[in-house]
mmCIF file of the C-alpha atoms, coordinates in Angstrom:
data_MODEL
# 
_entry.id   MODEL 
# 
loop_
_atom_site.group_PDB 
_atom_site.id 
_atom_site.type_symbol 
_atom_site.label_atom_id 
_atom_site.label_alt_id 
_atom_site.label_comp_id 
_atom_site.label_asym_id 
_atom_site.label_entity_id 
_atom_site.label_seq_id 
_atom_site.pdbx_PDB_ins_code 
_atom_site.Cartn_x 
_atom_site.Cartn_y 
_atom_site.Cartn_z 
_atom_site.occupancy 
_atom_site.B_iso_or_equiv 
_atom_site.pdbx_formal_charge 
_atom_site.auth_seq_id 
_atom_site.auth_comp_id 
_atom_site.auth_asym_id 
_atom_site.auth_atom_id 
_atom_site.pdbx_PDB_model_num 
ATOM 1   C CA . UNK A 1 1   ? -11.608 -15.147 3.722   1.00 0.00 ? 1   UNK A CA 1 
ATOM 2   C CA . UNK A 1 2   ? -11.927 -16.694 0.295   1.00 0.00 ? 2   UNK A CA 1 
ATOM 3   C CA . UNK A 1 3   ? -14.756 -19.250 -0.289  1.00 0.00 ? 3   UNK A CA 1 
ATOM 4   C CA . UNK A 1 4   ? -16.234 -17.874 2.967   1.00 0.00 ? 4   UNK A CA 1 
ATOM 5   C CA . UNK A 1 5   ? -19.773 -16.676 1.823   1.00 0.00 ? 5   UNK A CA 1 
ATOM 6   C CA . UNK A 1 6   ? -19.077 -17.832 -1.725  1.00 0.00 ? 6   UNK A CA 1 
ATOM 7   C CA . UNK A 1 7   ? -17.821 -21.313 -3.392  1.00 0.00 ? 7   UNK A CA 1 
ATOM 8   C CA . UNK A 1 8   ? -15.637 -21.756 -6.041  1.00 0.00 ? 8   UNK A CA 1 
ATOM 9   C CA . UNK A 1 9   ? -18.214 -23.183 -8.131  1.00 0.00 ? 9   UNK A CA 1 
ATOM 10  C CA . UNK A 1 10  ? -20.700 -20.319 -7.139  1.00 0.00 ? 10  UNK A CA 1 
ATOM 11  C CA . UNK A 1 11  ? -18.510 -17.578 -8.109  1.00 0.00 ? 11  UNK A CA 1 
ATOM 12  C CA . UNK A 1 12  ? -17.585 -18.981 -11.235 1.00 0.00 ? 12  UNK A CA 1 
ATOM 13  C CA . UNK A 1 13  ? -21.947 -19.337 -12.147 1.00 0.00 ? 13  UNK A CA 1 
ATOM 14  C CA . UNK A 1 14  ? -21.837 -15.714 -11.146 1.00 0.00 ? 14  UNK A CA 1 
ATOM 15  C CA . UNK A 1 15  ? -18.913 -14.730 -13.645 1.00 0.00 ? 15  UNK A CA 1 
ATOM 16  C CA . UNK A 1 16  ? -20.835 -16.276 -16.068 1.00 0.00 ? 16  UNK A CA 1 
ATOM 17  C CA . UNK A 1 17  ? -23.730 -14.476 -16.457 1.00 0.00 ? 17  UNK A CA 1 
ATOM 18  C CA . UNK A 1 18  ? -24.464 -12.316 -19.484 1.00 0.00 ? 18  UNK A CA 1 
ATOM 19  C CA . UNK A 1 19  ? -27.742 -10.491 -18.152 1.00 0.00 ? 19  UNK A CA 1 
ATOM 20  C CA . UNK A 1 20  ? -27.918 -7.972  -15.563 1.00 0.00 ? 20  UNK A CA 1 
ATOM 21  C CA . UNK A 1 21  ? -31.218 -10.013 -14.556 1.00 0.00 ? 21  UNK A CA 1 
ATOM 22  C CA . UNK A 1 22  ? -29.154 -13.480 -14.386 1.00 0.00 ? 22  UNK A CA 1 
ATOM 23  C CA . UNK A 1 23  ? -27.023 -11.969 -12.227 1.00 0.00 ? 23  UNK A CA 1 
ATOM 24  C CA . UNK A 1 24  ? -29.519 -10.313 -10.012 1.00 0.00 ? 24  UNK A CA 1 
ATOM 25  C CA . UNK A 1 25  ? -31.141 -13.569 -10.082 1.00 0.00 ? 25  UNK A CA 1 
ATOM 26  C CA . UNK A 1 26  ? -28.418 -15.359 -8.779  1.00 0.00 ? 26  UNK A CA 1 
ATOM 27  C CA . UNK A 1 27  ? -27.664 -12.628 -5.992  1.00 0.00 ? 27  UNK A CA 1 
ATOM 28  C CA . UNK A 1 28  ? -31.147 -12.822 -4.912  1.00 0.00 ? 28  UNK A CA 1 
ATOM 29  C CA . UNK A 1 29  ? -31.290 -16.812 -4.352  1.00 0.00 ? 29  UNK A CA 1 
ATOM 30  C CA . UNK A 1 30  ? -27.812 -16.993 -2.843  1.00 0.00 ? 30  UNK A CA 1 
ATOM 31  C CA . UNK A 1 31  ? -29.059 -15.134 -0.162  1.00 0.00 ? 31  UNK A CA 1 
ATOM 32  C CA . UNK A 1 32  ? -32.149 -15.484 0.515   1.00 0.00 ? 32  UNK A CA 1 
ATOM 33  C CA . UNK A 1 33  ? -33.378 -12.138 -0.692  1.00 0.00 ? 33  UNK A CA 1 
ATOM 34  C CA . UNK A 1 34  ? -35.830 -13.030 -3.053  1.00 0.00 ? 34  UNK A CA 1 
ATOM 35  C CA . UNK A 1 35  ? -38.290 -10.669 -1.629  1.00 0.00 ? 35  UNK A CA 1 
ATOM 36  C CA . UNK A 1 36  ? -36.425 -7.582  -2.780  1.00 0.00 ? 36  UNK A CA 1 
ATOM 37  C CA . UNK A 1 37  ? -39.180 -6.038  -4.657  1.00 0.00 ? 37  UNK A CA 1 
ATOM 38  C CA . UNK A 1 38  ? -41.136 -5.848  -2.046  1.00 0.00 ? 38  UNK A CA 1 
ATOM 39  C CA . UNK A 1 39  ? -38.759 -5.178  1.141   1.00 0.00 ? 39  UNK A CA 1 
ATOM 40  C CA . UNK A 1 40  ? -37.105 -2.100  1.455   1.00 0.00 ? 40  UNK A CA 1 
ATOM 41  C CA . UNK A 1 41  ? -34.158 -3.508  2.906   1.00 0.00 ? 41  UNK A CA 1 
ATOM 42  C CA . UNK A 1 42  ? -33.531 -6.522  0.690   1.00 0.00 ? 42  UNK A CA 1 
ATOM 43  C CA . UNK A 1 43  ? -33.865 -4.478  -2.282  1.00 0.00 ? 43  UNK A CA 1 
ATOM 44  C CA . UNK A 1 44  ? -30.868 -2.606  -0.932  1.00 0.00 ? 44  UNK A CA 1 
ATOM 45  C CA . UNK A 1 45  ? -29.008 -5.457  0.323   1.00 0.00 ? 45  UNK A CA 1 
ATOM 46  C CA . UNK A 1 46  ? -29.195 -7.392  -2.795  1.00 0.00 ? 46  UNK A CA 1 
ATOM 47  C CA . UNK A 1 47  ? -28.348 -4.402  -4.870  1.00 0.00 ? 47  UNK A CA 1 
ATOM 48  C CA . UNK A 1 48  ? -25.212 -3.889  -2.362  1.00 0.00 ? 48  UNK A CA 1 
ATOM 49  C CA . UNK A 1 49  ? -24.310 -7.427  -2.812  1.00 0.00 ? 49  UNK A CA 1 
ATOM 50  C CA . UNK A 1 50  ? -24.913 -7.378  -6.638  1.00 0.00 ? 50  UNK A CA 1 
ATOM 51  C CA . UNK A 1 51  ? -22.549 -4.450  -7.244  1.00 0.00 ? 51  UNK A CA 1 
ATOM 52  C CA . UNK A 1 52  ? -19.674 -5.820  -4.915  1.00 0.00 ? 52  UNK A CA 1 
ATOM 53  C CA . UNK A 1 53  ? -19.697 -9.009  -7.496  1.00 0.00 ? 53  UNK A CA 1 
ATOM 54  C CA . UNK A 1 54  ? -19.951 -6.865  -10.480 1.00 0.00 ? 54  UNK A CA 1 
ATOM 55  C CA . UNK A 1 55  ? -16.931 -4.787  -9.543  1.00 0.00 ? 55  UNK A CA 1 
ATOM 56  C CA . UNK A 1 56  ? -14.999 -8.011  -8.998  1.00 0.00 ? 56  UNK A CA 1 
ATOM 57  C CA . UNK A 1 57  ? -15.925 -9.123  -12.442 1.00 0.00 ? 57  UNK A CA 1 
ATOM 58  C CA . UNK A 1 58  ? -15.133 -5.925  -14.293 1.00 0.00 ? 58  UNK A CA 1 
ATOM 59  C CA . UNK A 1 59  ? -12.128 -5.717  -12.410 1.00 0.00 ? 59  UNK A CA 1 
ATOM 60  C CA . UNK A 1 60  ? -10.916 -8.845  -13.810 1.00 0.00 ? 60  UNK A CA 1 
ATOM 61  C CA . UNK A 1 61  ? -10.535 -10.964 -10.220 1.00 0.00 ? 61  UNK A CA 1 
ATOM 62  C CA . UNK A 1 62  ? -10.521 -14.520 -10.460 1.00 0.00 ? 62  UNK A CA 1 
ATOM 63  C CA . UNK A 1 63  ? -12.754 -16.418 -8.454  1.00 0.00 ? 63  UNK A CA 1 
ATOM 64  C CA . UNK A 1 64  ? -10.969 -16.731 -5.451  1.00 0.00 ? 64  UNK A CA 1 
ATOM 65  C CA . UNK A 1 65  ? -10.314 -13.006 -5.205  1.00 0.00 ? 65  UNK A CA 1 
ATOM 66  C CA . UNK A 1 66  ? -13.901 -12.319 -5.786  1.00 0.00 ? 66  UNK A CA 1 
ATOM 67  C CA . UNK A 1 67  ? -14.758 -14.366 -3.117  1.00 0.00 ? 67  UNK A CA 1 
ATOM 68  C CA . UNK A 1 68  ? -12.190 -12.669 -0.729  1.00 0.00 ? 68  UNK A CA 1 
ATOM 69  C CA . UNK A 1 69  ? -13.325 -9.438  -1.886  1.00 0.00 ? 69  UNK A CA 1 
ATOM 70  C CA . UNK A 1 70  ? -17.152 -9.630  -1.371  1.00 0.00 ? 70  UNK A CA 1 
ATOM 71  C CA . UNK A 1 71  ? -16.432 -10.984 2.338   1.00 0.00 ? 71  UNK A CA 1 
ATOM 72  C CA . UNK A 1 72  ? -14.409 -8.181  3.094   1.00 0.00 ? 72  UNK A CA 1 
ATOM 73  C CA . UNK A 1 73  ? -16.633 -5.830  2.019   1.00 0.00 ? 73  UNK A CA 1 
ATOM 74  C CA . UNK A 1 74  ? -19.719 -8.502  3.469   1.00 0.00 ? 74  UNK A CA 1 
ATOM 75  C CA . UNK A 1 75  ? -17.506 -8.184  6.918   1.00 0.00 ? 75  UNK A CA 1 
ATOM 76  C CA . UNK A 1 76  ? -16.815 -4.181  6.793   1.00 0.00 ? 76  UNK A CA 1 
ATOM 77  C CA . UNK A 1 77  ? -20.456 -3.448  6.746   1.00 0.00 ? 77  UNK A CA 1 
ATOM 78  C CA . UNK A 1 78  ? -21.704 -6.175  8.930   1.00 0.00 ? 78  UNK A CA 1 
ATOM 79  C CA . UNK A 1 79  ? -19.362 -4.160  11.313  1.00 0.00 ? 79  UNK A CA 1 
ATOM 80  C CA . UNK A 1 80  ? -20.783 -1.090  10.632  1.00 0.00 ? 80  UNK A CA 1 
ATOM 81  C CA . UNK A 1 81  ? -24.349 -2.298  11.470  1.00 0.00 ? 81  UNK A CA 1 
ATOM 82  C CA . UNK A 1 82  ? -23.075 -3.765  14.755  1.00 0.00 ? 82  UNK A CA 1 
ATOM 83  C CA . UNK A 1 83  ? -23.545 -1.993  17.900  1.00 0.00 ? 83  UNK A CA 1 
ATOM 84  C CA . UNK A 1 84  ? -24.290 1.653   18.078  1.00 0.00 ? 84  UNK A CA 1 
ATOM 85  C CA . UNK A 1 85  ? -22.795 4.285   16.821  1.00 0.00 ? 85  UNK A CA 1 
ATOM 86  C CA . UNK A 1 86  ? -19.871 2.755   14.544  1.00 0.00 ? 86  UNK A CA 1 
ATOM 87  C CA . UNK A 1 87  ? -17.780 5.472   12.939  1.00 0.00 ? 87  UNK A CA 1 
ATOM 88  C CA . UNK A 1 88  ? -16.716 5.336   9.556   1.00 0.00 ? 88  UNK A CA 1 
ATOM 89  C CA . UNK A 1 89  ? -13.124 6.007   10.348  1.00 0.00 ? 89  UNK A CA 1 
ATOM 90  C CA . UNK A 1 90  ? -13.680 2.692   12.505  1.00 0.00 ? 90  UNK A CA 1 
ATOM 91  C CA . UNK A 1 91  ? -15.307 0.635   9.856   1.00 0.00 ? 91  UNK A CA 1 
ATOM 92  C CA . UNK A 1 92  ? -12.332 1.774   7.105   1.00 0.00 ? 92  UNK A CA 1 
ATOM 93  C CA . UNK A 1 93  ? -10.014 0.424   10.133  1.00 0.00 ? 93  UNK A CA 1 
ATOM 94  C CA . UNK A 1 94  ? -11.923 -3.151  9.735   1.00 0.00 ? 94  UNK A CA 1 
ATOM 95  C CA . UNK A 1 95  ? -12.060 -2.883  5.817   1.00 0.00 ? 95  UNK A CA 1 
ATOM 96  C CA . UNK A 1 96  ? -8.260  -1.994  5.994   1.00 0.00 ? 96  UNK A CA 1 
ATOM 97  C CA . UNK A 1 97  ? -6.844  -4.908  8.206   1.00 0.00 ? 97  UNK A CA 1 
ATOM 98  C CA . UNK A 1 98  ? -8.502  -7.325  6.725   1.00 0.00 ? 98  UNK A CA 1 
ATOM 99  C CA . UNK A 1 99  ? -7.351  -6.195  3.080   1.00 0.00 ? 99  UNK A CA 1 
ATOM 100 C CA . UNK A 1 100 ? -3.841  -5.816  4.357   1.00 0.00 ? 100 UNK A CA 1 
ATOM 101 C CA . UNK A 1 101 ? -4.047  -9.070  5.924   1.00 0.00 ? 101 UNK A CA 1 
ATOM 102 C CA . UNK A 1 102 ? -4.574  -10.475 1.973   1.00 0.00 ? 102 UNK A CA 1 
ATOM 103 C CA . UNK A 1 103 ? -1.825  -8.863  0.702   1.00 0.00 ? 103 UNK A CA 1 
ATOM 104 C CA . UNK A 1 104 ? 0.698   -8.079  3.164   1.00 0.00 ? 104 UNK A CA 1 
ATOM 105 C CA . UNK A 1 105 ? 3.689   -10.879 4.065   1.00 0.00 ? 105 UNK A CA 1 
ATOM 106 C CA . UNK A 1 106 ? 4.044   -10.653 7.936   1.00 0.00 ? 106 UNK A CA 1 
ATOM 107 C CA . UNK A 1 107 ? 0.642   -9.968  8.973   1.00 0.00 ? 107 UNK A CA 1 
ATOM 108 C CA . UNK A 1 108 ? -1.126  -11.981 11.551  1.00 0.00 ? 108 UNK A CA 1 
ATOM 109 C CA . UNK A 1 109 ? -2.608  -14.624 9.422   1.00 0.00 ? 109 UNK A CA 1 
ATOM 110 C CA . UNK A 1 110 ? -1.899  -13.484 6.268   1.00 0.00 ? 110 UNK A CA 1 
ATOM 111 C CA . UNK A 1 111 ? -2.578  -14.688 2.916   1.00 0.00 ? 111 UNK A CA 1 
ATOM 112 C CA . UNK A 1 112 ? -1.011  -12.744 0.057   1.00 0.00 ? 112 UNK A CA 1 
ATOM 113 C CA . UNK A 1 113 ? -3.780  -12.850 -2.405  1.00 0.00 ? 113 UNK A CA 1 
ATOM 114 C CA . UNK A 1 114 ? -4.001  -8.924  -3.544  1.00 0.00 ? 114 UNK A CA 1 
ATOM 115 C CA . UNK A 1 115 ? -1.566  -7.186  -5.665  1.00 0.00 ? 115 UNK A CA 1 
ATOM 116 C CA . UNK A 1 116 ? -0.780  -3.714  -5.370  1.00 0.00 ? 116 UNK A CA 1 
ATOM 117 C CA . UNK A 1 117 ? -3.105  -2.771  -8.376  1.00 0.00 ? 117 UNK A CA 1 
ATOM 118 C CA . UNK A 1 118 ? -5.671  -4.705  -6.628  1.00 0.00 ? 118 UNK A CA 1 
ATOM 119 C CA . UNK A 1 119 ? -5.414  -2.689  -3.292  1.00 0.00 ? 119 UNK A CA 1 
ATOM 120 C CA . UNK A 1 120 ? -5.836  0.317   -5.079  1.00 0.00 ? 120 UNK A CA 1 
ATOM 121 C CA . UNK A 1 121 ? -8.940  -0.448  -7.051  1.00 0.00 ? 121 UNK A CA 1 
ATOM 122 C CA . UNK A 1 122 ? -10.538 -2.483  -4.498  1.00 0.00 ? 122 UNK A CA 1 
ATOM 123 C CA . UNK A 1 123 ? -10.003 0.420   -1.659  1.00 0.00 ? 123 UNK A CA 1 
ATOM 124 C CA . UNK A 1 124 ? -11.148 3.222   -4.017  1.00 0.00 ? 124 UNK A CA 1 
ATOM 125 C CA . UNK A 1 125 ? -13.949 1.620   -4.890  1.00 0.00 ? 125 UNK A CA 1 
ATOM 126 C CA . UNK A 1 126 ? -15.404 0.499   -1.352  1.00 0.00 ? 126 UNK A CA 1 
ATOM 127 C CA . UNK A 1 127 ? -13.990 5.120   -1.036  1.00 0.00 ? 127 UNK A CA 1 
ATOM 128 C CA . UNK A 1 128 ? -16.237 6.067   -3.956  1.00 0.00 ? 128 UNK A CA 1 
ATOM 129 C CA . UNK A 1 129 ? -19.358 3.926   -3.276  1.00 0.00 ? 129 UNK A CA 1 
ATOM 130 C CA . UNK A 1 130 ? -19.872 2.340   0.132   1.00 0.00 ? 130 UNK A CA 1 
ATOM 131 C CA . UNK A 1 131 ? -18.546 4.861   2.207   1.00 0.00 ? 131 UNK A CA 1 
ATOM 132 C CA . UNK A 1 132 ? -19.700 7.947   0.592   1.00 0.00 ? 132 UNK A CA 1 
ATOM 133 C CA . UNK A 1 133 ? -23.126 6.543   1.685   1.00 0.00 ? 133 UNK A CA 1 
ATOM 134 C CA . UNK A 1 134 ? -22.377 4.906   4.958   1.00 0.00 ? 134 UNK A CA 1 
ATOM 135 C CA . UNK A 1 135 ? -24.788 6.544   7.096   1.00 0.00 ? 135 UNK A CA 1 
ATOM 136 C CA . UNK A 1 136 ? -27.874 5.840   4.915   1.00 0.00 ? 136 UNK A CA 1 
ATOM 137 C CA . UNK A 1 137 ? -26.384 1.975   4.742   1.00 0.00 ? 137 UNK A CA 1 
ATOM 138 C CA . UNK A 1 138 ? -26.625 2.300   8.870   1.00 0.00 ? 138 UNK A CA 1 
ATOM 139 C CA . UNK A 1 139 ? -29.772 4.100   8.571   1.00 0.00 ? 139 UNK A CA 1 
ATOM 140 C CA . UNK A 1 140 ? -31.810 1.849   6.354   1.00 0.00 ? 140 UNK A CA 1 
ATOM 141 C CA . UNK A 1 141 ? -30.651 -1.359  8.066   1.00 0.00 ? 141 UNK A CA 1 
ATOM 142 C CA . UNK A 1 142 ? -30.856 -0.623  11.864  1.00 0.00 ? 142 UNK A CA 1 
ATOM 143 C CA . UNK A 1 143 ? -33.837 1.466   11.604  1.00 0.00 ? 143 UNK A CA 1 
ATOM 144 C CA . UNK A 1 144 ? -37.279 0.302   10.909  1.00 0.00 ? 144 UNK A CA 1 
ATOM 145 C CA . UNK A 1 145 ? -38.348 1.430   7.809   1.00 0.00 ? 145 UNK A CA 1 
ATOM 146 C CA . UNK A 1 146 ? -42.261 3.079   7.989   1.00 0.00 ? 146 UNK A CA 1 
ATOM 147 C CA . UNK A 1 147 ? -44.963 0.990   5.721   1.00 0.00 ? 147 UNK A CA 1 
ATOM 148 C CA . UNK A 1 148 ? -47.004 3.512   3.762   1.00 0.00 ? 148 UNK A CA 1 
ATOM 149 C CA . UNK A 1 149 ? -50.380 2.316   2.384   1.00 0.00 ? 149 UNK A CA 1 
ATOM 150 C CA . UNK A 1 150 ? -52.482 3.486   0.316   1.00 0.00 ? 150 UNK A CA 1 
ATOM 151 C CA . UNK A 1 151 ? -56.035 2.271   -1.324  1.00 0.00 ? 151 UNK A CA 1 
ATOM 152 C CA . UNK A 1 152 ? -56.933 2.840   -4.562  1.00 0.00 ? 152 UNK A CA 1 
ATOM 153 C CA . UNK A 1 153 ? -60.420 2.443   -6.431  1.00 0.00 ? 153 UNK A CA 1 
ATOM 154 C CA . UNK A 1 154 ? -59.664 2.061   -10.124 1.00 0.00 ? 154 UNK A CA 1 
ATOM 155 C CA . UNK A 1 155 ? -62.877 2.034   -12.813 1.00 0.00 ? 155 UNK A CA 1 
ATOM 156 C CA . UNK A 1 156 ? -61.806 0.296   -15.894 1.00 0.00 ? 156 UNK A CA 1 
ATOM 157 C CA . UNK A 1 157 ? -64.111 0.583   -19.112 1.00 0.00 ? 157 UNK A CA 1 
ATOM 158 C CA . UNK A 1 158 ? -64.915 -3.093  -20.221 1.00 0.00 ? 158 UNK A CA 1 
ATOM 159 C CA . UNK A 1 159 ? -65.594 -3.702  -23.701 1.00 0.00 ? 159 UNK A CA 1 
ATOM 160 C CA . UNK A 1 160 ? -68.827 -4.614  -24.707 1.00 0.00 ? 160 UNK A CA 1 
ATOM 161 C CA . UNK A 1 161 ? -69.886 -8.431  -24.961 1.00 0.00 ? 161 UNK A CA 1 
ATOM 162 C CA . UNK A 1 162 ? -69.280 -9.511  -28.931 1.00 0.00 ? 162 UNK A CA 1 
ATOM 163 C CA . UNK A 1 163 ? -71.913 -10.978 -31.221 1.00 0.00 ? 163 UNK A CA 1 
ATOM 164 C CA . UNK A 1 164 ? -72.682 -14.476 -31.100 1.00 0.00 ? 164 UNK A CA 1 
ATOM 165 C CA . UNK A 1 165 ? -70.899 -16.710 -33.290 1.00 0.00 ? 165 UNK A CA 1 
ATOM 166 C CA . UNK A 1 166 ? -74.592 -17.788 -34.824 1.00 0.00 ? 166 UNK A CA 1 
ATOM 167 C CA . UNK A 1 167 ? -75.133 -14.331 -36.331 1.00 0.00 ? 167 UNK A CA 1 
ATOM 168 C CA . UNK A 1 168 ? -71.840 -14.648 -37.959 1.00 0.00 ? 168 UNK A CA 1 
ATOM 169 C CA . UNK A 1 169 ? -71.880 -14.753 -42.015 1.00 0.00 ? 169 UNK A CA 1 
ATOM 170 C CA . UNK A 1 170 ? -68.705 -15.415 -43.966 1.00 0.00 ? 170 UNK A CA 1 
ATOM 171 C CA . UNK A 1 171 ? -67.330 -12.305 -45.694 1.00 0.00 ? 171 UNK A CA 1 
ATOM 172 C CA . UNK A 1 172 ? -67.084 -13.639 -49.101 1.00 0.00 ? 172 UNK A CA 1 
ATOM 173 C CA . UNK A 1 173 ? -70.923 -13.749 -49.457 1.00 0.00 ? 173 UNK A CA 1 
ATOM 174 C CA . UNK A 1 174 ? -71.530 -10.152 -49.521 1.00 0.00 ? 174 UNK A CA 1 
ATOM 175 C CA . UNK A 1 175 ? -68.736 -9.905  -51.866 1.00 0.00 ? 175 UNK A CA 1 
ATOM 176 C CA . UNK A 1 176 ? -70.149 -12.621 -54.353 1.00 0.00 ? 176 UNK A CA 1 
ATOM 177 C CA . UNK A 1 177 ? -73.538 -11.139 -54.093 1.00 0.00 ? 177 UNK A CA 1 
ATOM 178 C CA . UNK A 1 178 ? -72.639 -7.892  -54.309 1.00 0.00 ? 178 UNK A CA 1 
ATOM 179 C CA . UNK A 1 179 ? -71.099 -8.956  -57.367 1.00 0.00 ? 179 UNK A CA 1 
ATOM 180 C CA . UNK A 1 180 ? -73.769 -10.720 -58.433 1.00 0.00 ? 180 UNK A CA 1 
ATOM 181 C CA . UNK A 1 181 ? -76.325 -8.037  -58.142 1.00 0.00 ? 181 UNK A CA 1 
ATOM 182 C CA . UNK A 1 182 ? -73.911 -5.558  -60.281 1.00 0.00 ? 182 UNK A CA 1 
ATOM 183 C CA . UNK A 1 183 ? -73.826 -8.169  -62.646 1.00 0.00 ? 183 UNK A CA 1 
ATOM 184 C CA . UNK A 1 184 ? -77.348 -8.339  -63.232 1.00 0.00 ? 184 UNK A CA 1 
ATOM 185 C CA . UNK A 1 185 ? -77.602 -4.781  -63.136 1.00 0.00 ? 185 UNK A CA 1 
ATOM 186 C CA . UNK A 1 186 ? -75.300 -4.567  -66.006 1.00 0.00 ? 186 UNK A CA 1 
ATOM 187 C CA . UNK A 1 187 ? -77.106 -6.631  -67.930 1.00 0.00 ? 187 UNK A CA 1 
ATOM 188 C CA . UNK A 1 188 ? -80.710 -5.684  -67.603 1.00 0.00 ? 188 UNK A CA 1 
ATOM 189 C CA . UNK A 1 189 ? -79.512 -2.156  -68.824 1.00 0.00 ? 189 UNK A CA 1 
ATOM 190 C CA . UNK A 1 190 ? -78.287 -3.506  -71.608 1.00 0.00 ? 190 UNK A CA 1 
ATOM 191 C CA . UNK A 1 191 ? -81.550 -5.040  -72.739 1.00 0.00 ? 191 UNK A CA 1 
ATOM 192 C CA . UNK A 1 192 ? -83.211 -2.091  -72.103 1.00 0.00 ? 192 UNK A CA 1 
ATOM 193 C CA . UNK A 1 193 ? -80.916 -0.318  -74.151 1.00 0.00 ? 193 UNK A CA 1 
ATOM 194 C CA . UNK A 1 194 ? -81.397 -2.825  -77.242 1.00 0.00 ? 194 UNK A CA 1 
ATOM 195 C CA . UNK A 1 195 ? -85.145 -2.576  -76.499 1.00 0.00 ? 195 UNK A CA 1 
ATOM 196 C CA . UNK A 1 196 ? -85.255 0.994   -76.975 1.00 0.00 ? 196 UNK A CA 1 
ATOM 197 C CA . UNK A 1 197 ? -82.585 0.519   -80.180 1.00 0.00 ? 197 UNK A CA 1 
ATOM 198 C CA . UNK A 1 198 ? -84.920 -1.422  -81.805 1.00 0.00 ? 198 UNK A CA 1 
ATOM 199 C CA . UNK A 1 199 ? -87.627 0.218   -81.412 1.00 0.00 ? 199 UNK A CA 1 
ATOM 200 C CA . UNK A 1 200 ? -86.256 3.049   -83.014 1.00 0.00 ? 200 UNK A CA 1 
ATOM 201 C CA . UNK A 1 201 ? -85.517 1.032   -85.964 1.00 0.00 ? 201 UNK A CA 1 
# 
């Protein structure tokens, strides 16, 4: 099942990425599920998709086990959302085959691609996370999901309008006169004060 929903090339862009928002990105555009932040169901699809890829990466697959490894998970739950009413024993019966028949010698079409190590973390991780929620991943995607609207009337305080630019004087002016003015101030009290001196005199 390698390079079945993802390329060589595309799985090594995904390993690549540094940001959890590059690789969102990428999940998102791959397949078509741009709309995520606004559809229920893409949001959780994307997310699903997202953390199958992560797990592959911080699991240290190469690319052609992460590509094997997101379409068996891609294939277990498109299973699960087929038909009515599919247990989960039945859908870990799908997930199992097809991981056996990647790592197994003597199974029907077999490609060994999966070590023992691998088995283990890639089964107790699809355990841990997709099928501890498997009836909510049934739930979501086979059922329509109700649209709740509401209208809001929101009063903002705007500012009020600014001066015009006409009225506008340059700040050093008041400064400089200001100055000025003490200045002058100053000095007129100190020709009354030699007035008044001489007089004495």
């Amino acid at each position: 099942l390698a390079w079945t929903d993802l390329t060589l090339t595309e799985v090594g862009e995904f390993l690549q990425k540094k940001t959890p928002e590059d690789s969102l990105a990428f999940v998102a555009d791959k397949f078509g599920l741009t709309d995520f932040e606004s559809n229920a169901q893409s949001s959780i699809l994307v997310d699903f998709y997202l953390w199958i890829l992560t797990f592959a990466k911080e699991s240290g697959f190469n690319e052609e086990k992460s590509s094997a490894a997101f379409t068996i998970i891609k294939k277990t739950h498109e299973f699960a959302l087929s038909g009515g009413g599919r247990s989960i024993q039945d859908a870990f019966e799908v997930f199992r085959r097809l991981v056996l028949q990647h790592s197994l010698t003597g199974v029907p079409d077999s490609v060994v691609l999966f070590s023992p190590e691998d088995v283990k973390l890639l089964t107790a991780y699809v355990t841990r996370t997709y099928l501890q929620h498997y009836r909510l991943y049934q739930l979501c995607h086979r059922e329509p999901q109700a649209l709740d609207q509401h209208e809001v009337c929101l009063f903002v305080c705007s500012p009020a309008a600014p001066p015009p630019l006409s009225t506008a004087t340059d700040e050093a002016q008041p400064a400089a006169a200001s100055a000025q003015a003490s200045a002058e101030s100053s000095g007129e009290a100190k020709d009354k004060e030699g007035k008044e001196q001489g007089k004495e005199e």
